[in-house]
mmCIF file of C-alpha atoms in Angstrom:
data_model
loop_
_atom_site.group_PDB
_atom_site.id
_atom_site.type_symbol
_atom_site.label_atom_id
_atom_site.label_comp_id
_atom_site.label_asym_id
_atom_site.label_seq_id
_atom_site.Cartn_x
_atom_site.Cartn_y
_atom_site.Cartn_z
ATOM 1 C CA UNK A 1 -0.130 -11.175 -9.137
ATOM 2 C CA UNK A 2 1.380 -10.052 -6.066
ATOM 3 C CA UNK A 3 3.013 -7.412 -4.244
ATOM 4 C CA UNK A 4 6.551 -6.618 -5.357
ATOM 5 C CA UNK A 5 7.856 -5.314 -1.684
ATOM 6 C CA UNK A 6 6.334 -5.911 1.535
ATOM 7 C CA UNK A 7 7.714 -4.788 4.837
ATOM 8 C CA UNK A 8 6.595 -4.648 8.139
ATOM 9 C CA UNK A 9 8.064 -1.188 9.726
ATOM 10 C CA UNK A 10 5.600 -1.277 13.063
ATOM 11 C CA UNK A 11 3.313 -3.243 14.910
ATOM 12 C CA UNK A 12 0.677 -0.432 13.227
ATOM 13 C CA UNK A 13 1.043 2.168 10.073
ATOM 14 C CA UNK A 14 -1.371 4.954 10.536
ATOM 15 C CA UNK A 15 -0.484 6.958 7.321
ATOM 16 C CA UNK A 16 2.136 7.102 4.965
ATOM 17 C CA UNK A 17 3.938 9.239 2.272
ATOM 18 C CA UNK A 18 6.773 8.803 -0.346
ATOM 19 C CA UNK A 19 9.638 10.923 -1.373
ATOM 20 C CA UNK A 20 9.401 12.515 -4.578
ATOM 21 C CA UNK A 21 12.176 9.833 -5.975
ATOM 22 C CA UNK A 22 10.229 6.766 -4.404
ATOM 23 C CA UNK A 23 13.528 6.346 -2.649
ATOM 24 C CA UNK A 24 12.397 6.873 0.849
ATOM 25 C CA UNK A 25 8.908 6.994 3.114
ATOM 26 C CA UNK A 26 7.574 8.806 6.127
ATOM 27 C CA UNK A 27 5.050 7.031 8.175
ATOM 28 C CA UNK A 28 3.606 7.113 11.301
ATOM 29 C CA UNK A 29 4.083 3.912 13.466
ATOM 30 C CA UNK A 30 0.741 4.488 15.437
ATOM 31 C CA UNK A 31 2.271 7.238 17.620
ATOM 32 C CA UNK A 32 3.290 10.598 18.032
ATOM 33 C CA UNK A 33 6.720 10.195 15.704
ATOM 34 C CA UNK A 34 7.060 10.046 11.763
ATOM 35 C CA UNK A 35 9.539 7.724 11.108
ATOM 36 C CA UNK A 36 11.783 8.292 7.710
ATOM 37 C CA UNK A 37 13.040 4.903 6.204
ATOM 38 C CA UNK A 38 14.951 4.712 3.038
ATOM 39 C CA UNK A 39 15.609 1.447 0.891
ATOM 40 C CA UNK A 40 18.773 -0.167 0.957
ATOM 41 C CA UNK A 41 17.702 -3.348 -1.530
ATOM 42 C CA UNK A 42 14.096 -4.991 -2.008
ATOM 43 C CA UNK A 43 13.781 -6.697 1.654
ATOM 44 C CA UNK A 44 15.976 -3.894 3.588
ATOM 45 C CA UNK A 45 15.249 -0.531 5.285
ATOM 46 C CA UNK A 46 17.184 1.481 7.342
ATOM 47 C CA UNK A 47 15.787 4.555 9.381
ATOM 48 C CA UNK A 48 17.525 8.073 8.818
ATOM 49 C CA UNK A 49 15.129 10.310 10.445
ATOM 50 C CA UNK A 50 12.314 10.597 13.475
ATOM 51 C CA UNK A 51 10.679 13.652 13.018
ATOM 52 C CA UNK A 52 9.284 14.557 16.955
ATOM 53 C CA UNK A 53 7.167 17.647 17.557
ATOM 54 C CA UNK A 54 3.447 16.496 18.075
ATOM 55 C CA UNK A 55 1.816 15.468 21.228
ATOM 56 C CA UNK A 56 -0.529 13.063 20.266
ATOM 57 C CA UNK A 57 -1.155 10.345 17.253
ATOM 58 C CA UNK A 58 -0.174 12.078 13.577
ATOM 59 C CA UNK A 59 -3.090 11.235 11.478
ATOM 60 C CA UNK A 60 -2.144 12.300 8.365
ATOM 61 C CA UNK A 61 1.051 12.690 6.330
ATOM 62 C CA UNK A 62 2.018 14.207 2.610
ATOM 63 C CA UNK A 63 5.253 14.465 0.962
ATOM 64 C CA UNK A 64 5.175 17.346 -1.539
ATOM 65 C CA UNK A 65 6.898 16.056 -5.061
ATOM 66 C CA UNK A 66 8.338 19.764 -6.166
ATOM 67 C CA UNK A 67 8.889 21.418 -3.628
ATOM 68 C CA UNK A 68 9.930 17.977 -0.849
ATOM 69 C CA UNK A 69 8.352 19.517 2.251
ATOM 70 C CA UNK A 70 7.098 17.047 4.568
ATOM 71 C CA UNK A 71 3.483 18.253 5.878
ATOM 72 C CA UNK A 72 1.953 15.967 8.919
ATOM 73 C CA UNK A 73 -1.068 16.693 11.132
ATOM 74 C CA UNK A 74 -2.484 14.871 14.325
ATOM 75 C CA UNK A 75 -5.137 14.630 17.230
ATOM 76 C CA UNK A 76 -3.221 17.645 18.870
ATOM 77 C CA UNK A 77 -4.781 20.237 16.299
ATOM 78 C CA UNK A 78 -1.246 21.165 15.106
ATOM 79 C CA UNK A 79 -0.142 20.958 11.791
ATOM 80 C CA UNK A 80 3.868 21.329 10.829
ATOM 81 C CA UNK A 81 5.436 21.353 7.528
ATOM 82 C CA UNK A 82 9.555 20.196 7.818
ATOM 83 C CA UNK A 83 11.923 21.178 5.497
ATOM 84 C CA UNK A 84 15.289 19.349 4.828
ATOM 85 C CA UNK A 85 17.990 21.567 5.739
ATOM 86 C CA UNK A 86 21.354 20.616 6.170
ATOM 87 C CA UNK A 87 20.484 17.057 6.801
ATOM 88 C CA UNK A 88 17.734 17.742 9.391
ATOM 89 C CA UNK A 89 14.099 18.239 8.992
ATOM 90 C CA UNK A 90 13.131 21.477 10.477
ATOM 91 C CA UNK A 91 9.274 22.116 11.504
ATOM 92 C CA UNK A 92 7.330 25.501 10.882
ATOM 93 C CA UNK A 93 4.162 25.199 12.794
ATOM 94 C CA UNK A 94 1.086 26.094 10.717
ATOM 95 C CA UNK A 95 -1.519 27.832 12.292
ATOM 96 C CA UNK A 96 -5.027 25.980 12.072
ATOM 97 C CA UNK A 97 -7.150 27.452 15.132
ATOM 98 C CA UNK A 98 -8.512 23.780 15.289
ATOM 99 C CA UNK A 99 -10.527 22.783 18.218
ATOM 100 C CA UNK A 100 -10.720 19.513 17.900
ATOM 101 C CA UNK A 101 -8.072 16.962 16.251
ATOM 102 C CA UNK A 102 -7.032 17.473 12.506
ATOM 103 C CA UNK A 103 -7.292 14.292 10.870
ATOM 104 C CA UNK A 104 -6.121 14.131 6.956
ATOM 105 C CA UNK A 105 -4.099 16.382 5.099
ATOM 106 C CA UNK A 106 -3.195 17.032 1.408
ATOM 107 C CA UNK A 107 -0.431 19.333 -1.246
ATOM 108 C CA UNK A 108 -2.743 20.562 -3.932
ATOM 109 C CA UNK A 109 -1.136 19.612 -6.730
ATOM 110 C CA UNK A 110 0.717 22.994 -7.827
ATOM 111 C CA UNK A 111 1.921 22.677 -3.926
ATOM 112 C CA UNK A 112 1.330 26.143 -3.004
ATOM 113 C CA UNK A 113 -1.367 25.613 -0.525
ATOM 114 C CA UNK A 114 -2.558 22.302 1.149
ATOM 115 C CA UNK A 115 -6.329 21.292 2.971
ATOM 116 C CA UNK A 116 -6.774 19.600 6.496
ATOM 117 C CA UNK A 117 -9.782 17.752 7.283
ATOM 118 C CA UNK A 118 -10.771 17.686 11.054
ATOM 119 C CA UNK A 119 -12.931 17.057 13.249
ATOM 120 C CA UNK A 120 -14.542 20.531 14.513
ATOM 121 C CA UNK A 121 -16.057 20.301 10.961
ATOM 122 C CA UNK A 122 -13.876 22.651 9.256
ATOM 123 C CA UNK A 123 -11.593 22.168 6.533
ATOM 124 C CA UNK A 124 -8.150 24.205 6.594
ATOM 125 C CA UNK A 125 -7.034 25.944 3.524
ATOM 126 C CA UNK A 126 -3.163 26.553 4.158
ATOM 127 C CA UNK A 127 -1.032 28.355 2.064
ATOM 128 C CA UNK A 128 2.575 30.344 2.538
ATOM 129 C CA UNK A 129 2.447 34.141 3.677
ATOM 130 C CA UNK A 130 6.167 35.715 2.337
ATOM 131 C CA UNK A 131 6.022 38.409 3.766
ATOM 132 C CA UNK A 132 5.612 37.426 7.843
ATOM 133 C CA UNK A 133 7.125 34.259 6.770
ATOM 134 C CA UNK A 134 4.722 31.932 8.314
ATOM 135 C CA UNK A 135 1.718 29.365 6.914
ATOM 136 C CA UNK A 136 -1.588 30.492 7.700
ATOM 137 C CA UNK A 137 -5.408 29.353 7.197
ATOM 138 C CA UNK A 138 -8.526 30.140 5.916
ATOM 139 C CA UNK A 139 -11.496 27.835 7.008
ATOM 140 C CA UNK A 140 -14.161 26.500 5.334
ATOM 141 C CA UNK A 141 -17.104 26.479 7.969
ATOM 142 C CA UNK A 142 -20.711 25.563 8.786
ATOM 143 C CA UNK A 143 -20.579 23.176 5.718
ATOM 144 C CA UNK A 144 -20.103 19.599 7.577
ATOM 145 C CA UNK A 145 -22.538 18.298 9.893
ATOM 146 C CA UNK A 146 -19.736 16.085 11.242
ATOM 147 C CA UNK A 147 -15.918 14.966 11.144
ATOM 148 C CA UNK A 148 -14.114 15.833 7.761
ATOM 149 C CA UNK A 149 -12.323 12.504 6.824
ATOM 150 C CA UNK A 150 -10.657 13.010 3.483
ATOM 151 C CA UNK A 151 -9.734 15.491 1.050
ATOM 152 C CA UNK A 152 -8.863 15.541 -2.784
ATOM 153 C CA UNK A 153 -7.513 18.574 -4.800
ATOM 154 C CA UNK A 154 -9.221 18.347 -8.510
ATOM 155 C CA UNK A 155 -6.207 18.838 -11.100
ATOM 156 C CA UNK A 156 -7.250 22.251 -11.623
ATOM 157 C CA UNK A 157 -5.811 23.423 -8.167
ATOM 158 C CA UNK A 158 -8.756 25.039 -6.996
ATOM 159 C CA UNK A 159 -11.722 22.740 -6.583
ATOM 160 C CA UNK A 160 -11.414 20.447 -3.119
ATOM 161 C CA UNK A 161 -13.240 17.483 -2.372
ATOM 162 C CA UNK A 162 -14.608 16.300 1.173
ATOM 163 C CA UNK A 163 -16.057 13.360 2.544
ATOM 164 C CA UNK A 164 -17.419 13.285 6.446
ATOM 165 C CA UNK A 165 -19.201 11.012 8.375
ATOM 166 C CA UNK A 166 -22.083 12.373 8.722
ATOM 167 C CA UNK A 167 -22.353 10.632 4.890
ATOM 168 C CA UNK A 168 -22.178 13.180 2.441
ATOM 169 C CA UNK A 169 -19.391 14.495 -0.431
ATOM 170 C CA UNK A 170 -18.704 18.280 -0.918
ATOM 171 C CA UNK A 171 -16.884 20.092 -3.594
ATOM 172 C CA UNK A 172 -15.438 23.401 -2.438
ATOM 173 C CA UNK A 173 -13.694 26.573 -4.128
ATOM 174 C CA UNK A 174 -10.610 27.116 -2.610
ATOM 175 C CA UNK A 175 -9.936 30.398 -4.855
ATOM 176 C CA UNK A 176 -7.481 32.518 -2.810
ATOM 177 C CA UNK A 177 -7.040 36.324 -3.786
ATOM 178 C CA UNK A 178 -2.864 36.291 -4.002
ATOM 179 C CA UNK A 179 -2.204 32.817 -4.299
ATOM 180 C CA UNK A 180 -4.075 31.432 -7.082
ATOM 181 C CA UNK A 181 -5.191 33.276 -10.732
ATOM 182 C CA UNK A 182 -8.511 33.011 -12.447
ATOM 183 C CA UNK A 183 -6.640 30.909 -15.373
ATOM 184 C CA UNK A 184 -6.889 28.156 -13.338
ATOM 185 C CA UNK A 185 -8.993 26.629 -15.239
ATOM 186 C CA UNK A 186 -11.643 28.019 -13.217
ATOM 187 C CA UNK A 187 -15.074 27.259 -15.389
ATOM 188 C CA UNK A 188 -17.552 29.749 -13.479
ATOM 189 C CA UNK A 189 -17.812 32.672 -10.992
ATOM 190 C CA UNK A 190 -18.653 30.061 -8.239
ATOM 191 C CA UNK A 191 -15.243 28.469 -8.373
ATOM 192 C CA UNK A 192 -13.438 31.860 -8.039
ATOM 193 C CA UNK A 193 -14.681 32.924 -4.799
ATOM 194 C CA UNK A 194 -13.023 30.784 -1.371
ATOM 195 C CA UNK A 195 -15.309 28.269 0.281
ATOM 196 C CA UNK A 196 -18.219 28.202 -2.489
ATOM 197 C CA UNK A 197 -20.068 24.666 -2.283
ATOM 198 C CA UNK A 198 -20.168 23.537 -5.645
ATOM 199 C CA UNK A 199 -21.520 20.513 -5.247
ATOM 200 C CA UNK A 200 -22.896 18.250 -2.590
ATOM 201 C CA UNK A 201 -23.642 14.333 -2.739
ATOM 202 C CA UNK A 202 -26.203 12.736 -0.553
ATOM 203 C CA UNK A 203 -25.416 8.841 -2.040
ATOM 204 C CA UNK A 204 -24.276 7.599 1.273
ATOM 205 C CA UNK A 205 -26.510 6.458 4.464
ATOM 206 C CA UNK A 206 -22.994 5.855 6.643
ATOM 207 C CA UNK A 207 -19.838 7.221 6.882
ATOM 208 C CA UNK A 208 -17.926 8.589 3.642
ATOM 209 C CA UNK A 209 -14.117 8.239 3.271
ATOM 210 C CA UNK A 210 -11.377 8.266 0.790
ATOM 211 C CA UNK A 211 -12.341 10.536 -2.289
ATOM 212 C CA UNK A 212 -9.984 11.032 -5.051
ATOM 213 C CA UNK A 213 -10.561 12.492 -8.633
ATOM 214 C CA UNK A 214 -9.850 10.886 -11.745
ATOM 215 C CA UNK A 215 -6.149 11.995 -13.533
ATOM 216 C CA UNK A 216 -8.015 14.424 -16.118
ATOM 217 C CA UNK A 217 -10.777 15.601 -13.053
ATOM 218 C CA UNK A 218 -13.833 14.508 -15.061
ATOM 219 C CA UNK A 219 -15.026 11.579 -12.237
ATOM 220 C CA UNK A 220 -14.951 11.390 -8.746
ATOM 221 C CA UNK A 221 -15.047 8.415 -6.736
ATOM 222 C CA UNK A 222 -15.683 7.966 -3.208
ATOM 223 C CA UNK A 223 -16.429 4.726 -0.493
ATOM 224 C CA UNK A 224 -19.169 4.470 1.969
ATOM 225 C CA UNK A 225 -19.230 2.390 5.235
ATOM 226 C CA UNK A 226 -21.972 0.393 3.973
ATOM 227 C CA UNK A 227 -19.855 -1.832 1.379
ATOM 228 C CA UNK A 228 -20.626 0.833 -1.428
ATOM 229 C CA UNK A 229 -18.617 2.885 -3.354
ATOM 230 C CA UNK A 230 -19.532 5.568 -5.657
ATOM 231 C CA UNK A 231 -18.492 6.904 -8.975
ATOM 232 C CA UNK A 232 -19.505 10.920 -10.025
ATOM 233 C CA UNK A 233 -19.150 12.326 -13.847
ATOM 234 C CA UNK A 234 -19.501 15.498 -14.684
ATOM 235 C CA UNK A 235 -19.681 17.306 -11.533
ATOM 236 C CA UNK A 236 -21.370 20.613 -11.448
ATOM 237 C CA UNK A 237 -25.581 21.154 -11.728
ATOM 238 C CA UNK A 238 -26.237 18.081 -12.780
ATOM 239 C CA UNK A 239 -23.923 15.004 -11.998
ATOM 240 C CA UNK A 240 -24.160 11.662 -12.813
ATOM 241 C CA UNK A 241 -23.979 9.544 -10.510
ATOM 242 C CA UNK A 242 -23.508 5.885 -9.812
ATOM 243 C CA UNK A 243 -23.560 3.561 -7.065
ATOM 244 C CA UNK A 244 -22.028 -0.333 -6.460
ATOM 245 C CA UNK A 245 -22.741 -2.878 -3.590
ATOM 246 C CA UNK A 246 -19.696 -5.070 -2.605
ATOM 247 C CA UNK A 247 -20.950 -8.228 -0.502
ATOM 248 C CA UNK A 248 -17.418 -7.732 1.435
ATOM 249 C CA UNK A 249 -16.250 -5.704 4.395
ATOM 250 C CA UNK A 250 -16.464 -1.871 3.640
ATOM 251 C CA UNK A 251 -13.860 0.375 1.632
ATOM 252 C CA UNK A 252 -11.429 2.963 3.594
ATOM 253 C CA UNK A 253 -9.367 4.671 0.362
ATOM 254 C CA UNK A 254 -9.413 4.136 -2.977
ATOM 255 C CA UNK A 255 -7.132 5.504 -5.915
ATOM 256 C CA UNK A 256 -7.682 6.445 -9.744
ATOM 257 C CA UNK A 257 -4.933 4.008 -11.409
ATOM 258 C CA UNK A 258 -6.624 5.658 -15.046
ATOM 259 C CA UNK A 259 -9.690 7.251 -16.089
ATOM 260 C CA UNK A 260 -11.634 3.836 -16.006
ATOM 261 C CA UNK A 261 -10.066 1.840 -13.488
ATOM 262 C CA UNK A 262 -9.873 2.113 -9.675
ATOM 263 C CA UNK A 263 -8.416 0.295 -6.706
ATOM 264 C CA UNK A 264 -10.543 0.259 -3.526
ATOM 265 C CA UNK A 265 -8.526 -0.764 -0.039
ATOM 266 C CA UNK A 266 -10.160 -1.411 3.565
ATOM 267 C CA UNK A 267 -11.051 -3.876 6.047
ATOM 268 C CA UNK A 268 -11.456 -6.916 4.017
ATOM 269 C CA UNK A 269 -6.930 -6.779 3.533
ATOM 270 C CA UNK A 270 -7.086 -6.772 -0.151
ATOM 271 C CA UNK A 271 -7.056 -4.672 -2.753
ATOM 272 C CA UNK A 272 -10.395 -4.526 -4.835
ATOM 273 C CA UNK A 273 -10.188 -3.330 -8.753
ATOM 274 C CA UNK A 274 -13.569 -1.651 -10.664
ATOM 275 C CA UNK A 275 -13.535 -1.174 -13.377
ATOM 276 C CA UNK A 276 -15.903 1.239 -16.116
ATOM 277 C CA UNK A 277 -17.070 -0.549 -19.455
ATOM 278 C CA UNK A 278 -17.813 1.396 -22.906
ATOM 279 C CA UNK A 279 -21.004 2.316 -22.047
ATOM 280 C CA UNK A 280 -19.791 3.993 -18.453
ATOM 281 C CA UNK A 281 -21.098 1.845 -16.446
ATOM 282 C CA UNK A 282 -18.646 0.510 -12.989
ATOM 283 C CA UNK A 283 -18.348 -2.495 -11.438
ATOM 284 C CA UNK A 284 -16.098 -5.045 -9.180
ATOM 285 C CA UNK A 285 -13.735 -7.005 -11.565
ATOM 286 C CA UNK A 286 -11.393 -8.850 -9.045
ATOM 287 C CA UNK A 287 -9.128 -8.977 -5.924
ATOM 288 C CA UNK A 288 -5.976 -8.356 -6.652
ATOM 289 C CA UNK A 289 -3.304 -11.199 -5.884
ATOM 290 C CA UNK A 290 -6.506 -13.885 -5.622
ATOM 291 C CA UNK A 291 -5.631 -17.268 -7.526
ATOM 292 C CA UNK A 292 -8.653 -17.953 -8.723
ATOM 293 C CA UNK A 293 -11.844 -16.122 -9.275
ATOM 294 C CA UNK A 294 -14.078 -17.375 -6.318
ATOM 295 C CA UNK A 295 -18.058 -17.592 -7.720
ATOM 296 C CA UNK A 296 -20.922 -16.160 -5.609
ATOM 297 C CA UNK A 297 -21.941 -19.229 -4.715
ATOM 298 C CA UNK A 298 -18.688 -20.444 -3.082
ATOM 299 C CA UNK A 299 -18.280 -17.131 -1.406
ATOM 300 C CA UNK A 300 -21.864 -17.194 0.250
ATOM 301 C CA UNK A 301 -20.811 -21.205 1.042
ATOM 302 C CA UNK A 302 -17.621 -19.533 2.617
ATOM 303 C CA UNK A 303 -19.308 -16.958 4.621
ATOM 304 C CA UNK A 304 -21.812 -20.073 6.093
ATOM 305 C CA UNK A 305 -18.793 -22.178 7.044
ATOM 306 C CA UNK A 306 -17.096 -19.388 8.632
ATOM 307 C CA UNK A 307 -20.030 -18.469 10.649
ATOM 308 C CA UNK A 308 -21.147 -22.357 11.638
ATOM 309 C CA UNK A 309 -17.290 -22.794 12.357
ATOM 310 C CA UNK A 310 -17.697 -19.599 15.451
ATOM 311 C CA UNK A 311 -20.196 -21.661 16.866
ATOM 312 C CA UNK A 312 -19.291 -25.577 16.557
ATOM 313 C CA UNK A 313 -15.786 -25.689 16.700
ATOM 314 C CA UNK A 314 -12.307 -25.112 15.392
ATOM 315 C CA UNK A 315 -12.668 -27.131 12.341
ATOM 316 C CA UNK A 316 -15.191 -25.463 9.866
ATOM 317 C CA UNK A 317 -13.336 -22.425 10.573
ATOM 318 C CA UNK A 318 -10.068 -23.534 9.654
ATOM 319 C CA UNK A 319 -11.426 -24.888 6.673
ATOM 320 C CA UNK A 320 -12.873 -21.438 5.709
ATOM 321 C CA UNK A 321 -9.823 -19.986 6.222
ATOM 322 C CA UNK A 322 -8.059 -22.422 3.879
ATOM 323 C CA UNK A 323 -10.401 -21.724 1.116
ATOM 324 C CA UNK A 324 -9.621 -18.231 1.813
ATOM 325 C CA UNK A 325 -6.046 -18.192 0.968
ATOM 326 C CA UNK A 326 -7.123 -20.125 -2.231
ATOM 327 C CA UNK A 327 -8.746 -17.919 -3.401
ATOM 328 C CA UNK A 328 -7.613 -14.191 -2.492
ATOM 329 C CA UNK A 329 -3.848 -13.102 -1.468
ATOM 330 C CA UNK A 330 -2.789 -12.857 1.917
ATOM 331 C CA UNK A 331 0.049 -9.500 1.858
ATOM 332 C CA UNK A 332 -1.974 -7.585 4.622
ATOM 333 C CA UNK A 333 -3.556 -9.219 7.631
ATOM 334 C CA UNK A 334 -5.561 -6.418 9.037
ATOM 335 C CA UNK A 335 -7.363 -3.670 7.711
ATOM 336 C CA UNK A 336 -5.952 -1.316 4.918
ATOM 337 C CA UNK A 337 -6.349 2.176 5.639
ATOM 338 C CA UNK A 338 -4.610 4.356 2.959
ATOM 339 C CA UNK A 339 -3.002 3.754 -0.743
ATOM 340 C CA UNK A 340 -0.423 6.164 -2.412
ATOM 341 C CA UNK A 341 0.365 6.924 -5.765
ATOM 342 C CA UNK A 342 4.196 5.791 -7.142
ATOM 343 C CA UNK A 343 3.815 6.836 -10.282
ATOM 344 C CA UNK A 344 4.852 10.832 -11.334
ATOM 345 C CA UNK A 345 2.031 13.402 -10.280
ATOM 346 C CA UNK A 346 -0.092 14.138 -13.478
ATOM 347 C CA UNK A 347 0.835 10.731 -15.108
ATOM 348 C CA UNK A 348 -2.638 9.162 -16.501
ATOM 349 C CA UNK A 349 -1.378 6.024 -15.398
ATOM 350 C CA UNK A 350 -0.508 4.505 -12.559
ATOM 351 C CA UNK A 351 1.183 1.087 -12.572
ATOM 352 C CA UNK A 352 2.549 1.199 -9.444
ATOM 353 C CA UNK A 353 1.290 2.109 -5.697
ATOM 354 C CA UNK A 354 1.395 1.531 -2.276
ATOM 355 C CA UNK A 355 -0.774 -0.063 0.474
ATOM 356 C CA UNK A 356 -0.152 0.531 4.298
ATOM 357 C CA UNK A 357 -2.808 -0.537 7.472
ATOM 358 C CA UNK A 358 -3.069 -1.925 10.943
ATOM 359 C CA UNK A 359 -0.627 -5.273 10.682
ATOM 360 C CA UNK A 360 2.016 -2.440 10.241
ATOM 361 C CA UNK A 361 2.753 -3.737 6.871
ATOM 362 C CA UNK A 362 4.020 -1.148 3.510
ATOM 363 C CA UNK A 363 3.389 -3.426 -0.038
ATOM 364 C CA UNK A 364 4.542 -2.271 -2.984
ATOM 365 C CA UNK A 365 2.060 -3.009 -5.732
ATOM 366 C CA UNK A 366 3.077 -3.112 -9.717
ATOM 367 C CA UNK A 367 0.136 -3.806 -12.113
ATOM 368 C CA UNK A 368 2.367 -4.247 -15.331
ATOM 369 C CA UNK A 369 2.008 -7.938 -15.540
ATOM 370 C CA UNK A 370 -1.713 -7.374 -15.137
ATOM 371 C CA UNK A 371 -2.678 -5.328 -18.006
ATOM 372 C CA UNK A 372 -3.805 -8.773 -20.033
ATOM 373 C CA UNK A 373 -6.204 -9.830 -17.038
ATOM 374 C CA UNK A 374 -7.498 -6.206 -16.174
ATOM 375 C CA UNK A 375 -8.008 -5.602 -19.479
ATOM 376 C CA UNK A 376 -7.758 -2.115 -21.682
ATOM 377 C CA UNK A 377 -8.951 -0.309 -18.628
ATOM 378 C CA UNK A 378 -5.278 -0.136 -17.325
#
């Protein structure tokens, strides 16, 4: 299988969002700019829109499905949120009292407040005040121990999820008096008062990134910098967790495609699928696009080749690198750093998503023609 669409928009794609139709995307070519491209036909984009109002690189973007406000954050501490009016996008600044840069940002899902992760250690809770007509904050302090890296809104609106580098994953109440009700699904006291750690994970030794929540909010799943990633059920007082080793370069994002299936992107340029058996139990199944199902042994054979090649010469190496593209696809040629959803919000499936990373490359994955080789996990 491989990707449907693949276009290269910049020499380097920091972050990127999609429109709640899937017709167009905002992205951030490495700079201070979000570029707006929508599609004209499979292999054509044109640009409609450069949205220009931050001073340094925007680090994270997210295009609210409801409501289609545009929310972006960078190293500058700013956050905006741009509304389309009358063909332009029009910023609002949102006020963070960041010092130091703001580095991911997400809508909760009932889009009336969103969280930014940064790096003073502080996540942002932002959320619309009417009456001075303005987005404000309330922060979530003296929780981290280091740079917040990722966030996830559970499906009930309320909990949050963090992941930092100093190695650990945090659930948070983000109950606000005014914005949010108690029938939120809100399952205990705890969750009903604003910056309550409900939980906090100690599985990693390295740097955490990329958490996201299962579609019904019952699993968690987050990636390490040591090659791991790591699945959570029932979170609360007593979680169950579990952990898998991957003998491949480490994990930057990963995304629920259903309750028992997950796609893992990073530095090794390929999507990775794990998958949970009966018994609830994950592990790696496959690359995706690979043509044939390399065996341990091969791979380890690989690995020596690719090493002996650095040192003796040109030849071993571009041997390796031929057995390579047997064996895994070749859509991204640099690190992956985010994947995005392309299927309606609250679906339990996702068939289709999106991959962007360094090589400044957007592919458009579809997984219908792969439900026979993933199995009943899809």
């Amino acid at each position: 299988m491989a990707a449907v669409d693949v276009h290269r928009f910049a020499e380097s794609i920091t972050c990127h969002a999609w429109s709640p139709d899937h017709s167009m995307v905002a992205l951030c070519p490495n700079n201070t700019e979000v570029h707006i491209y929508k599609s004209l036909s499979q292999d054509q984009w044109e640009r409609l829109h450069v949205l220009q109002k931050h001073d340094q690189i925007v680090s994270g973007i997210d295009w609210s499905s409801k409501s289609n406000k545009i929310v972006t954050v960078s190293h500058d501490r700013n956050s905006y949120v741009w509304s389309l009016e009358a063909g332009e996008w029009v910023p609002t600044l949102v006020i963070l009292r960041l010092n130091r840069a703001a580095l991911c940002v997400q809508w909760s899902p009932k889009e009336n407040k969103f969280a930014v992760g940064s790096g003073a250690k502080t996540v942002c809770i932002c959320y619309y005040e009417q009456e001075n007509n303005w987005w404000v904050s309330k922060l979530i302090r003296k929780r981290h121990e280091s740079s917040v890296t990722s966030v996830a809104w559970h499906p009930n609106n309320i909990l949050l999820a963090t992941t930092s580098t100093d190695g650990k994953c945090r659930v948070f109440s983000t109950f606000i008096k005014g914005v949010d009700t108690k029938d939120s699904k809100a399952a205990s006291p705890a969750e009903t008062k604003f910056g309550e750690q409900i939980l906090q994970l100690d599985l990693s030794y390295s740097w955490a990134f990329g958490v996201k929540w299962s579609p019904t909010g019952n699993t968690l799943a987050y990636v390490g910098h040591s090659s791991m990633i790591y699945f959570v059920d029932d979170v609360g007082p007593s979680p169950l967790a579990q952990s898998v080793a991957f003998r491949d370069l480490p994990l930057r994002d990963v995304l629920f495609i259903s309750e028992k299936m997950v796609i893992g992107v990073g530095y090794d340029s390929n999507p990775m699928v794990f998958a949970s058996d009966d018994t609830g139990i994950w592990s790696f199944i496959r690359y995706i696009g690979e043509k044939k199902a390399a065996s341990s042994n091969s791979s380890y054979s690989s690995q020596f080749s690719e090493a002996f090649g650095k040192f003796y010469g040109s030849q071993s190496k571009s041997a390796t690198a031929n057995d390579a593209s047997e064996s895994r696809g070749g859509v991204h040629d640099n690190c992956i750093n985010s994947i995005v959803s392309l299927s309606k919000a609250g679906s339990p499936k996702v068939m289709r998503f999106s991959t962007s990373g360094l090589d400044g490359k957007i592919a458009i994955w579809d997984l219908e023609n792969m439900e026979q080789e993933l199995g009943n996990q899809v």
